[in-house]
Coordinates of C-alpha atoms in Angstrom, one line a residue:
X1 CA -72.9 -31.9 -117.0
X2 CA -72.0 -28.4 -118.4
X3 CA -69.3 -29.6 -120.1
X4 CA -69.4 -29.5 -123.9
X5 CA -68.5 -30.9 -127.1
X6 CA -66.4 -29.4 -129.7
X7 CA -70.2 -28.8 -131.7
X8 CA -72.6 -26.7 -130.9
X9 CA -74.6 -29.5 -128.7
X10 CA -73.7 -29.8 -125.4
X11 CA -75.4 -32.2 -122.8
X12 CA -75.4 -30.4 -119.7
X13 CA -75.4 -26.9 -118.0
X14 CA -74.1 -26.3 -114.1
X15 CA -73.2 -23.9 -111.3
X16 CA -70.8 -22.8 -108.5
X17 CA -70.7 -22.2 -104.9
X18 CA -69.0 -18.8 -105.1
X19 CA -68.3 -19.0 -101.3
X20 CA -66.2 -21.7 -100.9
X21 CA -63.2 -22.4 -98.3
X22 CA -59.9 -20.2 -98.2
X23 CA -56.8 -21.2 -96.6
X24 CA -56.9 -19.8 -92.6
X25 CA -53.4 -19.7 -91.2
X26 CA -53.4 -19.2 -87.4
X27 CA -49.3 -17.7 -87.7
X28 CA -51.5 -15.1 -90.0
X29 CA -53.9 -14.2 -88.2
X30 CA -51.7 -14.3 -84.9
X31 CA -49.9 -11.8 -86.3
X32 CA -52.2 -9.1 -87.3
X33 CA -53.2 -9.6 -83.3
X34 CA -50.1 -8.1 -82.8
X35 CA -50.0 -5.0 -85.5
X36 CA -53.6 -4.4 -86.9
X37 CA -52.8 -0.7 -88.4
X38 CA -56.0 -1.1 -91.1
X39 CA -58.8 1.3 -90.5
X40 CA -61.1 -1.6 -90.9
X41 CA -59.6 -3.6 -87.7
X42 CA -61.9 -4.6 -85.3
X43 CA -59.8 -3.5 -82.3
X44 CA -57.9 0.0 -83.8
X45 CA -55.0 0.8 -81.4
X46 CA -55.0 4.5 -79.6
X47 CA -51.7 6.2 -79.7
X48 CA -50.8 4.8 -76.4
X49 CA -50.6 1.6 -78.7
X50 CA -53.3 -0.3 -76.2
X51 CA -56.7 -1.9 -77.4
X52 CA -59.6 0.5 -77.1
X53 CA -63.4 -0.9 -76.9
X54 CA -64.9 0.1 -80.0
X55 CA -65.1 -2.3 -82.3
X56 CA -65.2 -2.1 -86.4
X57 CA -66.5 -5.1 -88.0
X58 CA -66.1 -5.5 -91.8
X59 CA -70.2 -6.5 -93.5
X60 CA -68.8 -9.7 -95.2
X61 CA -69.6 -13.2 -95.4
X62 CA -66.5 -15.3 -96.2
X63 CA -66.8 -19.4 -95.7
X64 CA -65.8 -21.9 -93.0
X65 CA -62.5 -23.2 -91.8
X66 CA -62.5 -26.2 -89.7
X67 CA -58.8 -27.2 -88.6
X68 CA -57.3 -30.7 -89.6
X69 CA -55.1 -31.9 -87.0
X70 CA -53.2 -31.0 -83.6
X71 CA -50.5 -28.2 -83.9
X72 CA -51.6 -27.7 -87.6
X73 CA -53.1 -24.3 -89.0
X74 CA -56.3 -23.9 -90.3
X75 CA -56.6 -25.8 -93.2
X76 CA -59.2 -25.3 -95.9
X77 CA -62.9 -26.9 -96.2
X78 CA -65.7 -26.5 -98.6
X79 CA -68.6 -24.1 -96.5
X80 CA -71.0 -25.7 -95.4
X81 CA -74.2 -24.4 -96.8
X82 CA -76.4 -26.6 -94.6
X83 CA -79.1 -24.9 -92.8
X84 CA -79.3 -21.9 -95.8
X85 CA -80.0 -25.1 -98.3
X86 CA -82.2 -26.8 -96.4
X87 CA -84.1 -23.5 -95.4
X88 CA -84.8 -22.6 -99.3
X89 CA -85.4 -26.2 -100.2
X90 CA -89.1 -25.1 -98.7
X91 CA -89.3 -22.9 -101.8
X92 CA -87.6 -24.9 -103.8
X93 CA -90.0 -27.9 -103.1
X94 CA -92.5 -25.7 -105.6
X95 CA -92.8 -26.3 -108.9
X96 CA -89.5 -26.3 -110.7
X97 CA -89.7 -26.9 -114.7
X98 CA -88.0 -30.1 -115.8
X99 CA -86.4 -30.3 -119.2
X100 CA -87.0 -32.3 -122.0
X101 CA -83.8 -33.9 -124.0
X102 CA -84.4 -30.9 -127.1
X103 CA -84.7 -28.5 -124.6
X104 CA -81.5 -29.0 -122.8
X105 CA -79.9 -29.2 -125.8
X106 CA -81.1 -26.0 -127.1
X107 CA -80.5 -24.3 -124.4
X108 CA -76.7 -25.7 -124.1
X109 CA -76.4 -24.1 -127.8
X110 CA -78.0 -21.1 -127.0
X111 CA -75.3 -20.5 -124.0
X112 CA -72.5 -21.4 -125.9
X113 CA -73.7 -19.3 -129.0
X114 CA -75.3 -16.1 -129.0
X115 CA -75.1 -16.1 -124.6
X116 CA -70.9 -16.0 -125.1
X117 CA -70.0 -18.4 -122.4
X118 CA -67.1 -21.1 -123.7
X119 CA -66.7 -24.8 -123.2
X120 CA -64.6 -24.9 -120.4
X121 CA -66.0 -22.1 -118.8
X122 CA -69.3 -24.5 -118.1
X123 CA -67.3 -27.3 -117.9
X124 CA -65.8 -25.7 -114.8
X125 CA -69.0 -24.2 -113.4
X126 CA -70.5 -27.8 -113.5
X127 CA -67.7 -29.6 -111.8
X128 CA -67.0 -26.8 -109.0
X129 CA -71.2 -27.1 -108.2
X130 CA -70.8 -31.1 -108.5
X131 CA -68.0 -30.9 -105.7
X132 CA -69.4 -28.3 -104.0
X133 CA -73.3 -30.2 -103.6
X134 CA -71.0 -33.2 -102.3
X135 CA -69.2 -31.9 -99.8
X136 CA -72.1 -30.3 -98.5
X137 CA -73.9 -33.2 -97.4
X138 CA -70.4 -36.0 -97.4
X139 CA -68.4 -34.5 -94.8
X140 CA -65.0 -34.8 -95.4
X141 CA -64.4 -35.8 -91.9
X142 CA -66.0 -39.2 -93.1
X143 CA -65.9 -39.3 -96.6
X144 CA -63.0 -38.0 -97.4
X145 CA -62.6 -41.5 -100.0
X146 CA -64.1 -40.1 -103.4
X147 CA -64.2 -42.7 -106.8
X148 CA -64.8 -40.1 -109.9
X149 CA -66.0 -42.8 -112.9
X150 CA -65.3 -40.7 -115.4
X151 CA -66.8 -41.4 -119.4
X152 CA -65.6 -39.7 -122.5
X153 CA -67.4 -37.3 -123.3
X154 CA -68.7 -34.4 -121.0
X155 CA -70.0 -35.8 -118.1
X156 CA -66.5 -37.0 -117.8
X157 CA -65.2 -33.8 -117.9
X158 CA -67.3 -32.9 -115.2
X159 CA -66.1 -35.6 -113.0
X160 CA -62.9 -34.0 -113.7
X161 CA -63.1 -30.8 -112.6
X162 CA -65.1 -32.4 -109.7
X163 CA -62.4 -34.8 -108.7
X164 CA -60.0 -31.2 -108.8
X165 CA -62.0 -29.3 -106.6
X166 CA -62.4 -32.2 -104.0
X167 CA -58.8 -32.2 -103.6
X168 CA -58.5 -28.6 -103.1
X169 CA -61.3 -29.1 -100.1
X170 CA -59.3 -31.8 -98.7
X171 CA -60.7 -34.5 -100.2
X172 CA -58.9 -37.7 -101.6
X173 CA -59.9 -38.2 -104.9
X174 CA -59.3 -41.1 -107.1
X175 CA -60.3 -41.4 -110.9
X176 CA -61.2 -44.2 -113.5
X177 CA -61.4 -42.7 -116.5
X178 CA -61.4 -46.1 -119.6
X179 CA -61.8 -44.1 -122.5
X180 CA -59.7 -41.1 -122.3
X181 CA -60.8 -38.2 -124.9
X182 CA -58.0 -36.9 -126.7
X183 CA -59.4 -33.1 -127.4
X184 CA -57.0 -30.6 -125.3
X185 CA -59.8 -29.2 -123.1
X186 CA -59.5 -33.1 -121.8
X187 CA -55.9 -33.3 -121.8
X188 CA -55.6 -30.6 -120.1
X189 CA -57.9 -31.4 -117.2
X190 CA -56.1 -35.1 -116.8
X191 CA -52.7 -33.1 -117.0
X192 CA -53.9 -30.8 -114.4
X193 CA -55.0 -33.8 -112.0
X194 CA -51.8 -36.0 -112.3
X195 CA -49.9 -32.7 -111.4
X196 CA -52.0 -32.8 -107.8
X197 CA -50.8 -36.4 -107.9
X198 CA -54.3 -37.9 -107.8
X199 CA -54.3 -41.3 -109.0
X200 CA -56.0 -42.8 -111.7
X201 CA -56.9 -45.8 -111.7
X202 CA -57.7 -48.5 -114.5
X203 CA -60.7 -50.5 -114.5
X204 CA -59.0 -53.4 -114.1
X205 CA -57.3 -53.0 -111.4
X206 CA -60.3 -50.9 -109.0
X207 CA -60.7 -52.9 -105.4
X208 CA -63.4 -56.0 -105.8
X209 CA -64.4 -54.8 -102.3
X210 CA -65.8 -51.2 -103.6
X211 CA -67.0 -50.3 -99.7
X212 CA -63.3 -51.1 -98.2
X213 CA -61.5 -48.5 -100.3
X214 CA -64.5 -45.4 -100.8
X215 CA -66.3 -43.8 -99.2
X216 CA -68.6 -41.9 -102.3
X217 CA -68.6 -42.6 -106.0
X218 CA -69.4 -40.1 -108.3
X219 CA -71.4 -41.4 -111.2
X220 CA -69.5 -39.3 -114.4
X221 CA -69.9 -41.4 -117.2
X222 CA -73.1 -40.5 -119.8
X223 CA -75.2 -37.4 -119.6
X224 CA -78.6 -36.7 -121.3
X225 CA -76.9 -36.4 -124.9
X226 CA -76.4 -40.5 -124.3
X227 CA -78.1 -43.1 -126.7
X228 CA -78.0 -47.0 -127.3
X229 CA -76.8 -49.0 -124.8
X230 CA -73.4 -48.8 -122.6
X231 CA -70.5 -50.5 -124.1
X232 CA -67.5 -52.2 -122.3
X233 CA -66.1 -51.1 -119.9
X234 CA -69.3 -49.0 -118.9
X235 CA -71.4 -51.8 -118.8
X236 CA -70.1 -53.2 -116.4
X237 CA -69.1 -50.0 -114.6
X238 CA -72.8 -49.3 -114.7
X239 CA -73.5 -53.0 -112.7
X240 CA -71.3 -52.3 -110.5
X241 CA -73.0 -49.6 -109.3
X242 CA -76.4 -51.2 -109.5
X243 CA -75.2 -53.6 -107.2
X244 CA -74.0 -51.3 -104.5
X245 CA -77.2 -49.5 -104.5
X246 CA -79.2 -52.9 -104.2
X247 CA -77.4 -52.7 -101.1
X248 CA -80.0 -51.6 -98.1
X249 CA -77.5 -50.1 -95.7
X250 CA -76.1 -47.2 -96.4
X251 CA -73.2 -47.8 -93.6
X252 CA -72.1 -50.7 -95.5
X253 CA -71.4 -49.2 -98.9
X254 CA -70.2 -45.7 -100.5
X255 CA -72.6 -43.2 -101.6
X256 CA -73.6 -42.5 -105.4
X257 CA -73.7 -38.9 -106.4
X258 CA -75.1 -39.0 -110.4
X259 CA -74.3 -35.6 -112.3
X260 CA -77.4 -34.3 -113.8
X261 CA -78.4 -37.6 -114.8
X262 CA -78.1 -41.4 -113.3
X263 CA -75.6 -43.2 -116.0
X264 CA -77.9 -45.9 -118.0
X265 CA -81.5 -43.7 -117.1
X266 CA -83.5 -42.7 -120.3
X267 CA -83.3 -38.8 -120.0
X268 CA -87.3 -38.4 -119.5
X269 CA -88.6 -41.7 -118.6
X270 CA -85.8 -42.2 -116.4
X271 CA -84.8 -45.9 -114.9
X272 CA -86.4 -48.0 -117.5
X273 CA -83.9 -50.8 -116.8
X274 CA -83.4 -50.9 -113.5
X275 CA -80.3 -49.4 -112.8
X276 CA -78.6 -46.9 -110.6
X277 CA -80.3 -45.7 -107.5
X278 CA -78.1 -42.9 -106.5
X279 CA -78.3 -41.2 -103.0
X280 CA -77.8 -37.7 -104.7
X281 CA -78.4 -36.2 -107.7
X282 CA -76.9 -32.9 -108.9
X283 CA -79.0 -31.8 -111.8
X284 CA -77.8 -28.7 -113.6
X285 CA -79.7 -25.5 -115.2
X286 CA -82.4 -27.4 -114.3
X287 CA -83.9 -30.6 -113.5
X288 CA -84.1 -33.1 -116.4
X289 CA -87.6 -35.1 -117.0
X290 CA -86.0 -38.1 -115.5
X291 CA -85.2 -36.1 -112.1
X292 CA -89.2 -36.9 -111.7
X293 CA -88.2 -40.6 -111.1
X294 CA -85.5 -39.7 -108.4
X295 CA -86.4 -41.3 -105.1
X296 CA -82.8 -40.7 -102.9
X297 CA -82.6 -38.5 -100.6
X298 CA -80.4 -35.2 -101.9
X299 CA -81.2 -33.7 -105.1
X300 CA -79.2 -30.9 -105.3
X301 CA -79.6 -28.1 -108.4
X302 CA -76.6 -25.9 -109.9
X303 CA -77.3 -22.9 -112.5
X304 CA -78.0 -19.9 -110.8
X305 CA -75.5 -18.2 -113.5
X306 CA -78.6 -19.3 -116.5
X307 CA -79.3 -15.7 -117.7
X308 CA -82.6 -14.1 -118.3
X309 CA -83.0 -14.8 -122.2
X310 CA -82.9 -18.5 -121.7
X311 CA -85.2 -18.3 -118.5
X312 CA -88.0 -16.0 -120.5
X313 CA -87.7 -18.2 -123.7
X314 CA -88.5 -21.7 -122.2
X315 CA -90.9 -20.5 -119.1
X316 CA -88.0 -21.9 -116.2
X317 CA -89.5 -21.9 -112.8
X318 CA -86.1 -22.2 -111.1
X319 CA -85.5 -22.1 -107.2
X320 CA -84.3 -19.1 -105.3
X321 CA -80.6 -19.7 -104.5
X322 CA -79.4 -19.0 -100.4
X323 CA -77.1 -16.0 -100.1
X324 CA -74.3 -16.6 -102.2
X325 CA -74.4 -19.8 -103.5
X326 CA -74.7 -21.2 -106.6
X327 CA -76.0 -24.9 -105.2
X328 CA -79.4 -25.6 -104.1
X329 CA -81.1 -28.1 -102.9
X330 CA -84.6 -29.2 -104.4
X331 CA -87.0 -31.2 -103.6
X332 CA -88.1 -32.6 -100.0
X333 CA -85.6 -32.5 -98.0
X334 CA -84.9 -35.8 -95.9
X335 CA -86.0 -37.2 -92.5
X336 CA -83.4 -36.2 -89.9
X337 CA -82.9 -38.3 -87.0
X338 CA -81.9 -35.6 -84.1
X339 CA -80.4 -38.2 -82.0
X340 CA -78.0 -38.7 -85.0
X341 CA -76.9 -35.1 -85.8
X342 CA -73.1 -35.1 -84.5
X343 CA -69.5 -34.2 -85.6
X344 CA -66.1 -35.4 -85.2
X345 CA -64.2 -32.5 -84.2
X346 CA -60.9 -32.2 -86.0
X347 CA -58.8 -29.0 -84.4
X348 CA -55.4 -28.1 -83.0
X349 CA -55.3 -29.0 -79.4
X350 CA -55.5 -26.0 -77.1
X351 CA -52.3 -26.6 -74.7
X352 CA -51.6 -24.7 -71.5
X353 CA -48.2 -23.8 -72.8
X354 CA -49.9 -21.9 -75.5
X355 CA -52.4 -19.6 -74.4
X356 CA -52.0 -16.1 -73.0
X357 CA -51.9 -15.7 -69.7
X358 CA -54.1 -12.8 -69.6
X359 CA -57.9 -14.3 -70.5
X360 CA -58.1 -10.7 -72.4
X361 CA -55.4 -11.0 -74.7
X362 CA -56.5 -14.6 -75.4
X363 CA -60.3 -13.7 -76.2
X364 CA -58.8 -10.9 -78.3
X365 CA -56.1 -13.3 -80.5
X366 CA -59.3 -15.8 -81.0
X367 CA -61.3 -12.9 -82.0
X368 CA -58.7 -11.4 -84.7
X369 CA -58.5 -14.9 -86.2
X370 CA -62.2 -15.2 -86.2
X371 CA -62.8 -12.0 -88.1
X372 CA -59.6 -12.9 -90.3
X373 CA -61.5 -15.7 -91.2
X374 CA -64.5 -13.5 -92.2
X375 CA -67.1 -15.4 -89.7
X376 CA -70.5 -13.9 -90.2
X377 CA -70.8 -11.2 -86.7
X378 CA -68.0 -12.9 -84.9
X379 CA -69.2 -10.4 -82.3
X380 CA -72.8 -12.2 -81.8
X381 CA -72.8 -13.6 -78.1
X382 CA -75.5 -14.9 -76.0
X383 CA -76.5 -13.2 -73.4
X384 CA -77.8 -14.9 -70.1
X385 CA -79.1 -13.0 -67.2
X386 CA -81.7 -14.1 -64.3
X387 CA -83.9 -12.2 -62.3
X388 CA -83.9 -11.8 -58.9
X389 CA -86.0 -15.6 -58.3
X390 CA -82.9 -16.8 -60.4
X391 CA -85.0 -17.3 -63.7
X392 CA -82.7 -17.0 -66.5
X393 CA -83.5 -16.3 -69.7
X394 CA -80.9 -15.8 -72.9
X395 CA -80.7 -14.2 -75.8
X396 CA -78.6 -13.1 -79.3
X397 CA -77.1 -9.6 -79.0
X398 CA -74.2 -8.0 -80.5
X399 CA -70.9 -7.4 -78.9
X400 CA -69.7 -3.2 -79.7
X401 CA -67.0 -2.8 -77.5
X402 CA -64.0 -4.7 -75.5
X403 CA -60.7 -3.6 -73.4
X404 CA -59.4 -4.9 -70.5
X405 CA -61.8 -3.5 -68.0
X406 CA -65.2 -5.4 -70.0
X407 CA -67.3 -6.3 -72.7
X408 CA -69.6 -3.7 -73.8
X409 CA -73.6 -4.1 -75.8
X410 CA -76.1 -1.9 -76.4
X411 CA -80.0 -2.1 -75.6
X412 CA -83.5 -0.9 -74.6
X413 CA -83.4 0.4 -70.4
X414 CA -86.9 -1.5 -70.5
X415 CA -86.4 -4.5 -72.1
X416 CA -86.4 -8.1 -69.9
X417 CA -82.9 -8.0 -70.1
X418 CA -81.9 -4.6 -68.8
X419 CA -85.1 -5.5 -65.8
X420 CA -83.2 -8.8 -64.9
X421 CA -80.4 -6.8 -64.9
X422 CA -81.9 -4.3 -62.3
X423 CA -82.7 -7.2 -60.0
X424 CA -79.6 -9.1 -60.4
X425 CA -76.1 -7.8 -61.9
X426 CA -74.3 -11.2 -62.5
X427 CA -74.9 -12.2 -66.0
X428 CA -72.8 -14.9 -68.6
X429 CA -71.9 -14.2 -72.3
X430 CA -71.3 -16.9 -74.9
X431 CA -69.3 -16.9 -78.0
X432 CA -70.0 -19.7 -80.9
X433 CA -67.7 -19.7 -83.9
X434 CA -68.8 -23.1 -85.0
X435 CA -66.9 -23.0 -88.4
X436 CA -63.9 -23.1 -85.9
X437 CA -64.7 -25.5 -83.6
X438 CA -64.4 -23.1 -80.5
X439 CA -66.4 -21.4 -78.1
X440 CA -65.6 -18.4 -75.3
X441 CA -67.8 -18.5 -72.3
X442 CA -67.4 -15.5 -70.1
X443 CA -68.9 -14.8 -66.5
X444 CA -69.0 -11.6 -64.4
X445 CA -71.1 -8.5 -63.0
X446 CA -72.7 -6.1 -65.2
X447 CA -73.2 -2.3 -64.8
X448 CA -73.7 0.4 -67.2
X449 CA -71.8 2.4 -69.4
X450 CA -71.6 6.5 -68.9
X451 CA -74.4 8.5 -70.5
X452 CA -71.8 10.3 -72.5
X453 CA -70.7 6.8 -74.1
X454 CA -73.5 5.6 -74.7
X455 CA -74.8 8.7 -76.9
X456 CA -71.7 8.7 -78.7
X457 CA -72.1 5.3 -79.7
X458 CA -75.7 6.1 -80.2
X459 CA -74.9 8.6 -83.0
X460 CA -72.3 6.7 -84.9
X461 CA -75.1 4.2 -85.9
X462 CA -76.8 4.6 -89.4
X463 CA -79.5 7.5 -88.4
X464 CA -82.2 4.2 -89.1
X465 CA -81.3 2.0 -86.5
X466 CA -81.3 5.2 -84.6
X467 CA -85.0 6.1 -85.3
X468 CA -85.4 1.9 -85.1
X469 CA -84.4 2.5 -81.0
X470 CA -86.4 5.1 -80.8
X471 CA -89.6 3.2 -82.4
X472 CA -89.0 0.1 -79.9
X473 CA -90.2 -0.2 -76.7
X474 CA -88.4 -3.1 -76.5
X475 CA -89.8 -6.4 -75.2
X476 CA -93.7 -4.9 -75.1
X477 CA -96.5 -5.9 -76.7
X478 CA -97.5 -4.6 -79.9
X479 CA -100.9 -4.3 -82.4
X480 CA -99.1 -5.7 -85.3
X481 CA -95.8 -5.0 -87.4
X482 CA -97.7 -2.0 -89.1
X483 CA -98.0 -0.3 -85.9
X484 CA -93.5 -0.1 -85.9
X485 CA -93.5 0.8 -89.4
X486 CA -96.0 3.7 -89.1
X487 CA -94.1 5.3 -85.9
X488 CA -91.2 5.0 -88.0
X489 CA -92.5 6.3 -90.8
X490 CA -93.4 9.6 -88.8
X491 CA -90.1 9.5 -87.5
X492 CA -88.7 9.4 -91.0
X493 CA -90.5 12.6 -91.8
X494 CA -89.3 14.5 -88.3
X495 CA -86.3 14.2 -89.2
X496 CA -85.9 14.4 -92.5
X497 CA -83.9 17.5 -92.6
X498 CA -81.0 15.3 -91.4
X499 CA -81.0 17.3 -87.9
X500 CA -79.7 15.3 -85.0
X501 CA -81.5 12.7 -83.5
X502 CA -81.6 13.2 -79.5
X503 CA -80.9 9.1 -77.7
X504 CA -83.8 7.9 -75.8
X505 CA -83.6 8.1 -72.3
X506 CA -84.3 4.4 -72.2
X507 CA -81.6 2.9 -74.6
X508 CA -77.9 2.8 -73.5
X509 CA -75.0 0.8 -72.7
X510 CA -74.0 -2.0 -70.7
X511 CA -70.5 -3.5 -69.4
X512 CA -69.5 -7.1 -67.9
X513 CA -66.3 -6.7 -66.1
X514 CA -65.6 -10.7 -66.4
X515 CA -64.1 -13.2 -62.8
X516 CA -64.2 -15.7 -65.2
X517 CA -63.1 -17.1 -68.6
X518 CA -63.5 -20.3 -70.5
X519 CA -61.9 -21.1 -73.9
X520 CA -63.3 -24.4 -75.6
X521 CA -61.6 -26.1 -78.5
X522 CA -63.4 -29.2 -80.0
X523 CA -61.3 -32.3 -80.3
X524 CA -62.3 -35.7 -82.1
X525 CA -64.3 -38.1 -80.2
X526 CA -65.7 -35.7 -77.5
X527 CA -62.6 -35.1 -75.4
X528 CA -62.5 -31.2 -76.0
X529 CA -60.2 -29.0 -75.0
X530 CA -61.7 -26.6 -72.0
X531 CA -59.0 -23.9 -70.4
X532 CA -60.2 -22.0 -67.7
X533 CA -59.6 -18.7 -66.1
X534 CA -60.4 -17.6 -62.7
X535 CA -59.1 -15.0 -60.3
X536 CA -57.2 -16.0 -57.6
X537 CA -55.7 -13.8 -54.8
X538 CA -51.5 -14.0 -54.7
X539 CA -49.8 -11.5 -52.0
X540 CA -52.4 -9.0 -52.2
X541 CA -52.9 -8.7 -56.0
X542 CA -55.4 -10.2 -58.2
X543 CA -54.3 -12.5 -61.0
X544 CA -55.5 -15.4 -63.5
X545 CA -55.5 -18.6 -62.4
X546 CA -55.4 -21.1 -65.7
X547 CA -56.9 -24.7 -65.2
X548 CA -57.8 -27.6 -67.8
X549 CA -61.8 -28.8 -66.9
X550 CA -62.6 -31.9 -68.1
X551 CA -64.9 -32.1 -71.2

């Protein structure tokens, strides 16, 4: 709960996820297929007003953008940190320093004093990190259902802004909030909900049969400033949720996600009376004494704003956040089954009537739109080739250059690649924009680009990649990682007078002139969308044939 009271004491501190979803409107980004005059554009028109090859990606990470239903645009969802959480949960796992109840409260004074940050600017940093941890592990694709128990004082508040921020991610949000606090930062937040038209509803009238109507409940109702025991209606809010956690399946009742701390639990000794049992728990600053006690599976932590006077003072050990994010999770992370990892898809459906007709122009719209939606390196593919025993073998490279004749990389003469290349010219590339649902296979033969080309290219890269080609002999084996970084240290020196590198001999460029295409689109319950194009032979000319494949 960073939300806090009109004194000095607050009861809770939080976080953001600064990279969360943006509207993505296909119309928009259809359109600046069409006239693209910024210098930044990935495919800059010559003055013959056709696409050349080189492409001109913009160094940004931007979040994810699912779609939401057939013939629909883009529509907004919260990214999804997944893999970067889980990956610095390993570091996370380490020791983290819990807070006592004085602490936290000194620390909320401390912000809100001499450290200049206001009441509802925490208030909002806790709620957006509260809705953010959630939708990161509740997809909204099946629990879009959210119950915000609100209580009056600043854990409420932070279910507030939680329950706003859910809506914008395409959430449904409902709110019981008993004991409404008349102060205008509250007033303000409930008058800002009913405009979204989210309901509210009152205790007496929420569903007997919880599981039925929600999907999650967020437990808002008493933070760690909390003493004496819960009155009515909280008591028997509180039950209520004991209850449905006493329940051992989780596919037969909503999740519980407790801000910062499980409504009822003693703030360091934690559940003294048996109560909640939340499936996640989104402390905030840091962990609170009673975290120890936490047995479900996500414990998430928001703070990353907490600012170097408050981390000296009181010794925090706090956990490295992933990229941009503002959410972390702490703790072990839990038990996957891999047989259970799946999604729904939920896209527009790729139609026949609606694609290109040239497989070019339609890799190139998808493209714009992926970049428009600032994917991280829209233009990694996978690269497949086979030797000449048909061994294949695959690999991550980067796409630098596309027109109607090919697609264009760059790479070591000596490498496995370039040899399976040698042996056998046929080779497949594969592009993944999983925050969109879609995928771009491409098949055809590969030979390689001019010399001239390829040293231009060469010499437009940053003069350290340059010396990093020359340092690798791609795809050998080497003493150690010291043994690169000393040949490139003497490289450094060579040329440190900024003269021009000469490209090795043995690094160039490579083109695939493609016979076929294939555009995937994922669709809900596995029947995704394939389109096909292949070449086809029509009185003497060569055109593309299109064709739906079964998924």
């Amino acid at each position: 709960m960073l939300a806090a009271v009109a004194s000095r004491t607050r009861n809770k501190s939080a976080t953001t996820v600064l990279s969360l979803a943006m509207p993505f409107l296909l119309s928009a980004a259809s359109a600046s297929t069409t006239t693209n005059p910024h210098p930044l554009s990935p495919f800059p028109r010559s003055q013959n007003n056709s696409r050349v090859h080189r492409l001109q990606l913009p160094a940004r990470r931007l979040p994810s953008f699912p779609a939401v239903a057939p013939g629909a645009s883009f529509a907004p969802l919260p990214q999804r940190l997944g893999m970067a959480s889980l990956a610095a949960s390993a570091a996370a796992a380490a020791e983290v320093t819990h807070l006592t109840q004085r602490d936290a409260a000194e620390i909320d004074e401390q912000l809100m004093g001499p450290l200049g940050f206001s009441v509802d600017q925490l208030m909002e940093l806790a709620g957006l990190s509260v809705a953010a941890a959630l939708a990161e592990v509740y997809k909204l694709n099946e629990h879009a259902r959210v119950l915000v128990i609100c209580g009056p004082g600043n854990n409420g508040g932070d279910g507030l802004v939680a329950a706003r921020h859910l809506y914008h991610f395409g959430y449904r949000p409902s709110i019981c909030y008993p004991k409404r606090t008349p102060k205008p930062l509250y007033s303000g937040l409930v008058t800002q909900l009913e405009s979204l038209s989210i309901p509210f509803i009152p205790v007496e009238d929420l569903p007997n049969e919880l599981p039925r109507e929600f999907d999650v409940i967020v437990d808002a109702m008493f933070g760690f400033s909390f003493h004496g025991t819960p009155r009515p209606p909280f008591d028997h809010l509180i039950q209520m949720l004991v209850s449905l956690s006493d329940i051992q399946n989780p596919d037969k009742r909503p999740a519980i996600v407790s801000i910062d701390i499980p409504s009822g639990w003693h703030v360091e000794e934690g559940d003294v009376d048996g109560g909640i049992k939340p499936d996640m728990l989104v402390s905030l600053t840091a962990p609170k004494l009673c975290a120890k006690k936490f047995t479900g599976p996500h414990h998430f932590l928001g703070g990353r704003f907490v600012p170097p006077p408050i981390l000296n003072k009181y010794g925090l050990q706090l956990p490295p956040y992933p990229g941009t994010s503002m959410c972390v999770r702490i703790g072990k992370a839990p038990s996957v089954e891999i047989s259970s990892l799946r999604e729904n898809y939920i896209s527009p459906e790729l139609l026949e009537s609606q694609v290109m007709s040239d497989p070019f122009d339609q890799f190139l719209k998808w493209f714009d739109e992926a970049v428009t939606a600032g994917l991280r390196e829209p233009n990694a593919m996978a690269l497949t080739t086979a030797n000449k025993e048909g061994k294949p073998s695959s690999r991550m490279v980067l796409l630098k250059g596309v027109d109607k004749q090919g697609f264009v990389w760059y790479t070591n003469y000596g490498s496995r690649k370039a040899h399976d290349l040698c042996e056998n010219p046929n080779a497949a590339l594969l592009f993944y924009w999983n925050e969109m649902n879609r995928q771009v296979r491409v098949e055809g033969s590969v030979e390689k680009v001019p010399e001239a080309e390829s040293d231009k290219y060469f010499h437009s890269r940053p003069r350290g990649s340059q010396l990093g080609a020359i340092v690798s002999k791609q795809s050998t084996v080497i003493a150690g990682r010291e043994v690169l970084q000393q040949d490139y240290k003497k490289l450094e020196q060579k040329y440190s007078d900024g003269s021009l590198i000469p490209k090795p001999e043995y690094w160039g460029g490579y083109k695939l002139t493609p016979t076929l295409f294939e555009f995937w689109q994922g669709q809900q319950s596995r029947l995704h969308d394939r389109l096909q194009y292949s070449q086809r032979e029509v009185d003497g000319s060569t055109v593309w044939h299109i064709e739906r494949l079964s998924p």
